[in-house]
Coordinates of C-alpha atoms in Angstrom, one line a residue:
M1 CA -38.8 5.5 -12.6
T2 CA -35.4 6.6 -14.3
Q3 CA -33.5 3.6 -15.7
S4 CA -30.6 3.1 -13.2
P5 CA -27.4 3.3 -15.3
T6 CA -25.6 0.6 -12.5
G7 CA -28.4 -2.0 -13.1
S8 CA -30.0 -1.5 -9.9
T9 CA -33.5 -2.5 -9.5
L10 CA -36.6 -1.5 -7.7
H11 CA -37.2 -5.0 -6.7
E12 CA -34.2 -5.0 -4.7
A13 CA -34.7 -2.3 -2.4
E14 CA -38.6 -3.6 -2.1
D15 CA -37.4 -7.2 -1.3
F16 CA -34.7 -6.0 1.4
L17 CA -37.3 -3.8 3.3
A18 CA -39.6 -6.8 3.3
A19 CA -36.7 -9.1 4.4
H20 CA -35.8 -6.7 7.2
P21 CA -38.7 -4.8 8.8
E22 CA -36.4 -3.7 11.9
I23 CA -34.2 -1.5 9.8
E24 CA -35.1 2.2 10.3
A25 CA -32.2 4.1 7.9
F26 CA -29.7 3.4 5.7
D27 CA -26.2 4.8 5.2
I28 CA -25.8 5.5 1.4
V29 CA -21.9 5.7 0.9
L30 CA -19.6 7.0 -2.1
H31 CA -16.1 6.8 -2.1
D32 CA -13.6 9.7 -3.0
A33 CA -10.3 9.9 -4.3
N34 CA -9.0 9.1 -1.1
G35 CA -11.1 6.1 -0.8
I36 CA -13.3 7.8 2.1
G37 CA -16.6 7.1 2.3
R38 CA -18.9 10.2 2.0
G39 CA -22.6 10.6 1.5
K40 CA -25.8 10.5 4.1
I41 CA -27.6 8.9 6.4
I42 CA -31.7 8.5 4.9
R43 CA -34.8 7.2 6.5
R44 CA -36.2 3.9 5.6
H45 CA -39.4 5.5 3.5
E46 CA -36.7 7.2 1.7
L47 CA -35.0 3.9 0.3
I48 CA -37.5 3.4 -2.5
G49 CA -36.9 6.9 -3.7
L50 CA -33.4 6.2 -4.1
Y51 CA -33.4 3.3 -6.4
K52 CA -36.5 5.1 -8.4
G53 CA -34.3 8.0 -9.3
G54 CA -31.0 8.0 -7.5
R55 CA -29.8 10.8 -4.9
H56 CA -28.6 14.3 -6.2
L57 CA -25.3 15.0 -4.7
P58 CA -23.0 17.9 -5.3
I59 CA -20.2 17.3 -8.0
S60 CA -17.6 18.8 -5.3
I61 CA -18.0 15.8 -3.1
L62 CA -15.5 13.9 -5.5
G63 CA -12.9 17.1 -5.4
L64 CA -12.2 17.0 -1.3
D65 CA -9.2 16.5 0.6
I66 CA -8.4 14.0 3.1
V67 CA -10.0 16.4 5.8
G68 CA -13.1 17.1 3.6
E69 CA -12.0 20.6 2.3
D70 CA -12.6 21.7 -1.4
V71 CA -9.8 21.4 -3.6
H72 CA -10.4 24.1 -6.3
E73 CA -7.8 23.0 -8.7
T74 CA -9.7 19.8 -9.2
G75 CA -12.1 21.6 -11.7
L76 CA -15.1 20.1 -9.3
I77 CA -15.9 23.0 -7.5
W78 CA -16.8 26.5 -8.6
D79 CA -15.9 25.7 -12.3
Q80 CA -19.0 23.4 -12.3
G81 CA -21.0 25.8 -10.0
D82 CA -21.0 22.9 -7.5
G83 CA -23.8 21.5 -9.2
D84 CA -25.7 18.4 -8.5
L85 CA -25.1 15.3 -10.0
R86 CA -26.8 11.6 -9.4
A87 CA -25.6 9.2 -7.3
W88 CA -27.0 5.6 -7.9
P89 CA -27.2 2.4 -5.9
I90 CA -24.5 -0.4 -6.7
P91 CA -26.8 -3.5 -7.3
G92 CA -25.9 -6.4 -4.9
T93 CA -24.5 -3.9 -1.9
L94 CA -27.5 -2.9 0.1
K95 CA -26.9 -4.9 3.0
A96 CA -27.7 -4.9 7.0
L97 CA -25.2 -3.2 9.3
H98 CA -24.5 -5.8 12.5
G99 CA -24.9 -4.2 15.8
T100 CA -26.3 -0.8 14.9
N101 CA -28.9 0.8 17.4
P102 CA -31.6 1.4 16.0
P103 CA -30.8 -1.0 13.2
R104 CA -29.5 0.7 9.9
G105 CA -28.2 -0.6 6.4
E106 CA -26.0 0.5 4.0
V107 CA -25.8 1.1 0.2
L108 CA -22.7 1.5 -1.8
M109 CA -23.3 4.4 -4.9
S110 CA -21.7 5.5 -7.6
M111 CA -21.7 8.8 -9.3
Y112 CA -23.3 9.6 -12.9
H113 CA -24.0 12.8 -14.8
L114 CA -27.8 13.8 -15.0
D115 CA -27.8 12.4 -18.1
G116 CA -26.6 9.0 -17.1
A117 CA -23.1 9.4 -18.4
E118 CA -20.4 7.9 -16.0
M119 CA -18.7 10.8 -13.9
T120 CA -15.3 9.9 -14.5
S121 CA -13.5 11.5 -11.4
D122 CA -15.6 8.4 -9.1
P123 CA -12.7 6.1 -8.4
R124 CA -15.1 2.9 -9.3
H125 CA -15.3 3.9 -12.9
A126 CA -11.6 3.6 -13.2
L127 CA -11.4 0.4 -12.1
A128 CA -14.4 -0.6 -14.0
R129 CA -12.6 1.0 -17.4
Q130 CA -9.5 -1.5 -16.5
V131 CA -11.4 -4.5 -15.9
Q132 CA -13.5 -3.7 -18.9
A133 CA -10.2 -3.2 -21.0
M134 CA -9.0 -6.7 -19.6
A135 CA -12.2 -8.3 -20.9
D136 CA -12.2 -7.0 -24.2
E137 CA -8.4 -8.8 -24.4
G138 CA -10.4 -12.0 -23.3
L139 CA -8.6 -11.9 -19.7
H140 CA -10.3 -12.0 -16.5
P141 CA -8.5 -10.9 -13.2
A142 CA -9.3 -12.2 -9.6
G143 CA -8.0 -11.2 -6.5
A144 CA -8.0 -10.2 -2.7
F145 CA -6.4 -7.6 -0.6
E146 CA -5.0 -7.9 2.9
L147 CA -6.2 -5.5 5.8
E148 CA -3.6 -4.6 8.4
F149 CA -4.4 -2.3 11.1
F150 CA -3.9 -0.8 14.5
L151 CA -5.9 -1.3 17.8
L152 CA -5.0 1.5 19.7
D153 CA -5.7 3.4 23.1
P154 CA -8.4 6.2 22.7
D155 CA -6.5 8.1 25.2
T156 CA -3.5 9.8 23.9
A157 CA -2.3 11.5 26.7
Q158 CA 0.7 9.4 27.1
G159 CA 1.0 9.1 23.6
V160 CA 0.1 6.6 20.8
R161 CA 0.0 3.3 22.3
P162 CA -1.6 -0.2 21.7
A163 CA -5.1 -0.8 23.2
A164 CA -5.7 -2.9 26.4
A165 CA -7.4 -6.1 25.5
V166 CA -11.0 -5.6 25.4
L167 CA -11.6 -9.3 27.2
D168 CA -9.6 -8.3 30.2
G169 CA -8.1 -5.1 30.1
R170 CA -4.5 -6.5 30.0
R171 CA -2.1 -4.5 27.9
S172 CA 1.0 -5.8 26.1
D173 CA 3.8 -3.7 24.8
W174 CA 5.3 -6.4 22.9
T175 CA 5.3 -7.3 19.5
E176 CA 3.5 -10.5 19.9
V177 CA 3.8 -11.6 16.1
Y178 CA 1.5 -14.7 15.6
S179 CA 0.6 -15.1 18.8
V180 CA -2.6 -17.1 19.2
D181 CA -2.9 -16.5 22.7
H182 CA -2.6 -12.6 22.3
L183 CA -5.8 -12.6 19.9
H184 CA -7.7 -14.3 22.6
G185 CA -7.8 -10.6 24.6
M186 CA -9.3 -9.1 21.5
E187 CA -12.0 -12.1 20.8
P188 CA -15.3 -10.2 21.5
L189 CA -14.0 -7.6 19.0
F190 CA -13.0 -9.8 16.3
S191 CA -16.1 -11.9 16.7
D192 CA -18.4 -8.6 16.3
I193 CA -15.9 -7.9 13.2
Y194 CA -16.5 -11.4 11.5
R195 CA -20.6 -11.2 12.4
A196 CA -20.8 -7.8 10.6
A197 CA -18.5 -9.2 7.9
E198 CA -20.9 -12.0 7.5
A199 CA -24.1 -9.8 7.5
M200 CA -22.3 -7.8 4.5
G201 CA -21.7 -11.2 2.6
I202 CA -17.9 -10.5 3.1
K203 CA -16.0 -13.4 3.5
A204 CA -13.8 -12.2 6.4
E205 CA -11.0 -14.9 7.1
T206 CA -7.6 -15.5 8.7
V207 CA -6.7 -12.9 11.7
I208 CA -3.2 -12.8 13.1
S209 CA -1.2 -10.8 15.5
E210 CA 1.1 -8.8 13.0
Y211 CA 4.6 -7.2 13.3
A212 CA 4.0 -4.6 15.8
P213 CA 2.3 -4.1 19.1
G214 CA -1.4 -3.6 18.6
Q215 CA -1.3 -4.3 15.1
Y216 CA -3.3 -7.2 13.3
E217 CA -4.4 -8.6 9.8
L218 CA -7.4 -9.8 8.6
T219 CA -7.5 -11.6 5.3
L220 CA -10.3 -11.7 2.6
H221 CA -11.5 -14.5 0.4
Y222 CA -10.3 -14.4 -3.1
R223 CA -12.8 -12.9 -5.6
T224 CA -13.3 -13.6 -9.4
D225 CA -14.7 -9.8 -9.3
V226 CA -11.8 -7.3 -8.4
M227 CA -14.3 -4.9 -7.9
Q228 CA -16.1 -7.0 -5.3
A229 CA -12.3 -7.3 -3.8
A230 CA -12.1 -3.9 -3.7
D231 CA -15.5 -3.4 -2.2
D232 CA -14.9 -6.0 0.6
L233 CA -11.8 -3.9 1.4
V234 CA -13.8 -0.5 2.0
R235 CA -16.5 -2.2 3.9
L236 CA -14.2 -4.1 6.0
K237 CA -12.3 -1.1 7.0
R238 CA -16.0 0.7 7.8
I239 CA -16.9 -2.4 9.8
V240 CA -13.3 -2.8 11.9
R241 CA -13.6 1.0 12.7
L242 CA -17.4 0.7 14.0
Q243 CA -16.7 -2.2 15.7
A244 CA -13.6 -1.0 17.7
R245 CA -15.5 2.1 18.8
R246 CA -18.1 0.2 20.0
H247 CA -15.5 -2.0 22.2
G248 CA -13.5 1.6 23.3
V249 CA -10.7 1.3 21.4
V250 CA -9.6 3.0 18.2
A251 CA -8.9 1.4 14.8
C252 CA -6.0 3.1 12.9
F253 CA -5.6 2.8 9.3
M254 CA -2.2 5.2 8.8
A255 CA 0.2 3.6 7.4
K256 CA 2.8 4.2 9.7
P257 CA 1.2 5.4 13.4
I258 CA 4.1 4.2 15.5
E259 CA 8.0 5.5 14.8
K260 CA 9.6 2.4 15.7
Y261 CA 7.2 -0.3 14.4
A262 CA 6.4 -1.5 11.2
G263 CA 3.7 -0.1 9.2
S264 CA 0.5 -1.2 7.9
G265 CA 0.0 -2.4 4.5
M266 CA -2.9 -3.6 1.7
H267 CA -1.3 -6.1 0.0
F268 CA -3.3 -7.3 -3.5
H269 CA -3.1 -10.5 -4.7
V270 CA -4.2 -10.9 -8.4
S271 CA -4.3 -13.9 -10.8
L272 CA -5.6 -13.8 -14.2
C273 CA -8.0 -16.0 -16.3
D274 CA -8.7 -16.5 -19.8
E275 CA -12.0 -17.0 -21.2
T276 CA -12.2 -20.7 -20.1
G277 CA -11.4 -19.7 -16.4
R278 CA -7.8 -21.0 -16.6
N279 CA -5.3 -19.3 -14.6
I280 CA -2.8 -18.2 -17.0
F281 CA -0.2 -17.3 -14.7
A282 CA 0.2 -21.0 -13.6
E283 CA 3.0 -23.0 -15.0
E284 CA 3.3 -26.3 -15.8
V285 CA 6.0 -27.4 -14.1
E286 CA 6.6 -25.7 -10.6
G287 CA 9.1 -23.0 -10.8
Q288 CA 9.4 -22.7 -14.6
W289 CA 7.4 -19.5 -14.8
T290 CA 5.2 -18.5 -17.7
D291 CA 5.6 -15.9 -19.9
T292 CA 2.6 -14.1 -18.8
I293 CA 3.4 -13.9 -15.2
R294 CA 7.0 -12.9 -16.3
H295 CA 5.5 -10.1 -18.3
A296 CA 2.9 -9.0 -15.9
I297 CA 5.5 -8.6 -13.2
G298 CA 7.9 -6.7 -15.7
G299 CA 5.1 -4.2 -16.7
L300 CA 4.4 -3.8 -12.9
R301 CA 8.1 -3.2 -12.4
Q302 CA 8.4 -0.6 -14.9
T303 CA 5.3 1.3 -14.2
M304 CA 5.7 1.0 -10.6
G305 CA 7.9 4.5 -9.8
E306 CA 5.4 6.9 -11.6
S307 CA 2.6 4.8 -9.5
M308 CA 3.8 5.1 -6.3
L309 CA 1.3 8.1 -5.3
V310 CA -1.6 5.7 -5.8
F311 CA 0.1 3.2 -3.5
A312 CA 1.3 5.6 -0.8
P313 CA -0.8 8.4 -1.4
H314 CA 0.0 10.6 1.7
G315 CA 2.7 12.4 3.7
N316 CA 2.9 9.5 6.6
S317 CA 2.5 6.7 3.8
W318 CA 6.5 7.4 3.3
R319 CA 7.5 6.7 6.7
R320 CA 6.4 3.1 6.1
F321 CA 9.4 2.7 3.4
V322 CA 12.2 1.7 5.4
G323 CA 14.7 -1.3 5.2
Q324 CA 13.8 -4.5 6.9
S325 CA 10.2 -3.2 7.7
Y326 CA 8.5 -5.9 5.4
A327 CA 7.6 -2.9 3.1
P328 CA 9.4 -2.7 -0.1
V329 CA 12.0 0.1 -1.1
S330 CA 12.7 -0.5 -4.9
P331 CA 10.6 -2.2 -7.6
S332 CA 11.9 -5.7 -6.7
W333 CA 10.4 -9.1 -7.6
G334 CA 11.0 -12.5 -6.2
V335 CA 9.5 -15.8 -5.2
N336 CA 8.5 -16.3 -1.7
N337 CA 10.3 -13.5 -0.5
R338 CA 8.7 -10.9 1.7
S339 CA 11.6 -8.2 1.4
V340 CA 10.5 -7.7 -2.6
A341 CA 7.8 -5.4 -3.7
L342 CA 6.2 -8.0 -6.4
R343 CA 6.1 -11.7 -4.6
I344 CA 5.1 -15.0 -6.4
P345 CA 4.1 -16.8 -3.0
A346 CA 4.5 -20.5 -2.4
G347 CA 1.7 -22.9 -3.1
D348 CA -0.4 -25.0 -5.3
I349 CA 0.5 -23.9 -8.9
R350 CA -3.4 -23.9 -9.7
A351 CA -3.5 -20.8 -7.3
R352 CA -0.5 -18.8 -8.9
R353 CA -0.5 -15.3 -8.6
I354 CA 1.2 -12.0 -8.0
E355 CA 1.2 -10.4 -4.4
H356 CA 1.8 -6.7 -5.1
R357 CA 3.0 -5.3 -1.8
P358 CA 3.9 -1.7 -2.3
S359 CA 0.4 -0.3 -1.1
G360 CA -0.2 1.3 2.4
V361 CA -3.5 0.3 4.2
D362 CA -4.3 4.2 3.7
A363 CA -4.5 3.8 -0.2
N364 CA -7.5 3.7 -2.3
P365 CA -8.2 0.2 -3.3
Y366 CA -10.4 1.1 -6.5
L367 CA -7.5 3.3 -7.6
V368 CA -4.7 0.6 -6.5
A369 CA -6.5 -2.3 -8.3
A370 CA -7.0 -0.2 -11.6
T371 CA -3.4 0.8 -11.4
I372 CA -2.2 -2.7 -10.9
L373 CA -4.3 -4.4 -14.0
A374 CA -3.3 -1.4 -16.1
G375 CA 0.6 -2.2 -15.2
I376 CA -0.3 -5.9 -16.0
R377 CA -1.9 -4.9 -19.5
H378 CA 1.3 -2.7 -20.2
G379 CA 3.5 -5.8 -19.3
L380 CA 1.7 -8.1 -21.4
K381 CA 1.4 -5.6 -24.4
H382 CA 5.1 -4.7 -24.7
R383 CA 6.1 -8.3 -23.6
I384 CA 8.5 -6.6 -20.9
D385 CA 11.0 -8.6 -19.3
P386 CA 11.0 -8.4 -15.4
G387 CA 14.8 -8.8 -15.2
P388 CA 16.5 -11.2 -12.7
E389 CA 14.6 -12.3 -9.6
T390 CA 15.6 -11.1 -6.3
T391 CA 16.8 -13.6 -4.0
G392 CA 17.7 -13.1 -0.3
N393 CA 17.9 -10.0 1.2
G394 CA 15.8 -7.6 -1.2
Y395 CA 16.9 -4.4 0.7
A396 CA 20.7 -4.9 0.4
G397 CA 19.9 -5.2 -3.6
D398 CA 20.6 -2.4 -6.0
D399 CA 17.6 -2.3 -8.3
A400 CA 18.4 -0.4 -11.7
L401 CA 14.5 0.8 -11.4
Q402 CA 13.9 3.0 -8.5
I403 CA 10.9 4.4 -6.6
P404 CA 10.5 8.3 -5.8
R405 CA 12.0 8.9 -2.6
D406 CA 9.4 10.9 -0.7
W407 CA 5.7 12.2 -1.2
R408 CA 6.7 15.3 -3.2
E409 CA 8.4 13.2 -5.8
A410 CA 5.7 10.8 -5.9
I411 CA 3.2 13.9 -6.6
E412 CA 5.5 14.8 -9.5
A413 CA 6.0 11.5 -11.2
A414 CA 2.5 10.9 -10.9
T415 CA 1.4 14.4 -12.3
A416 CA 3.7 13.8 -15.4
S417 CA 2.7 10.0 -16.1
E418 CA 0.7 9.3 -19.3
F419 CA 0.7 5.7 -18.0
L420 CA -1.1 7.1 -15.1
K421 CA -3.4 9.2 -16.8
D422 CA -4.3 6.4 -19.2
A423 CA -4.4 3.9 -16.2
L424 CA -7.0 6.2 -14.1
G425 CA -8.5 8.0 -16.7
E426 CA -7.9 11.9 -17.5
D427 CA -10.4 13.0 -15.3
M428 CA -9.6 10.8 -12.2
H429 CA -6.2 11.5 -12.9
R430 CA -6.4 15.1 -12.8
T431 CA -8.7 15.1 -9.6
F432 CA -6.3 13.0 -7.9
T433 CA -2.9 14.4 -8.3
A434 CA -4.7 17.7 -7.6
I435 CA -6.0 16.6 -4.3
K436 CA -2.6 15.1 -3.5
A437 CA -0.8 18.6 -4.4
A438 CA -3.2 20.6 -2.4
E439 CA -2.8 18.0 0.9
H440 CA 1.3 18.4 0.4
G441 CA 0.9 22.3 0.4
R442 CA -1.3 21.9 3.6
V443 CA 1.4 19.6 5.3
A444 CA 4.2 21.6 4.0
R445 CA 2.7 24.6 5.7
W446 CA 2.4 22.6 9.2
I447 CA 4.6 23.9 12.0
A448 CA 5.3 20.4 13.5
D449 CA 6.5 19.9 17.2
V450 CA 9.9 18.5 15.9
D451 CA 10.5 21.9 14.4
Y452 CA 10.0 23.6 17.7
A453 CA 12.1 20.8 19.6
L454 CA 14.9 21.1 17.2
Y455 CA 14.9 24.9 16.4
L456 CA 13.3 26.8 19.2
H457 CA 16.2 27.5 21.2
N458 CA 19.0 26.5 18.9
V459 CA 19.1 28.7 16.1

């Protein structure tokens, strides 16, 4: 048996097979720069071999765009001869999938060179680097993501519209924000989502009807390990998508699927503990903020503009940033204020944290968390003052710091950013920005229906 660089052991696979004689196959899932799960489905008898020696996968799997096409500018395709590297199981991620027929399991993977060195265009390694850098400084981040999404009708003949309730077929085109009765219509689907999450060891918590027709939010239990928090998010997205299909509806994780309604965010709540486990964001007297939380916010504000491509990685992502939409339009900060980018939520001092609000649900949580941790470290190192708190309507303010105006500006800012290169690592930075530039080129060449509507008969 080759030694696994992830720390995975053969005993984990043997114990799992003994405990689950019904499982016939396994999804082995590696996440690329876009956060898309790539990999294979292997048969039961192949699992032992996976844990003994990993699994060869082509290097190009980490150099793909959003639709799975090669991006040669990443340097991961023919520059490398598209050779095989080796993916290894992540310890603790071998789980049963709920509701599959025949029964299947799932295990998350991470990519390494054949000699066991990290393949640093793997997003997990980018986050691991930042977690380790904080640990070297005696700091330990904790956090959780929120998952917002739409449930849509699979029949798009009448356009994109909310799905009918799976319980009784009733359809509502109203916002229904925070309506508990509205949630009842999707009760069978959410019950399956919760069962599937429990089988994965994911503590999915509150569900609400969000601020658009057909939009929902699931919250996740706070984790002392932010890598596990990111794993929870990517796995919960797969769970929601799979269970929605089983109930005849479409789970949509676009940032802005419907023009006139709010988009879907992926807010990240983060706190910071010292070696004793004390939350160093927590103030002694409520409202008298510590230098630690102020400097962390200062770092996040200062680096937000050049980092926005991570938080808003697609063309559609930028449709979400409009005034009074619950999506921030500047790197503002405030207390108990949902119109800002960086929010200190109300609540128990002991749970003091920063809610980072710019990311759309279409972003890669590993890269989002890595960039946020790097921004916090930057603020703490340089003792950056966050400036005055935004009170009231954050959309009406005139922040001295700005974010890019569109996707193209964000790509240019990210590509030139030394901060982001350090935050993600040089290889991940090159891979990610090259993929985004290629995707922008694809979209820019696309002649959309609006072009014909405006210009076909008029110019």
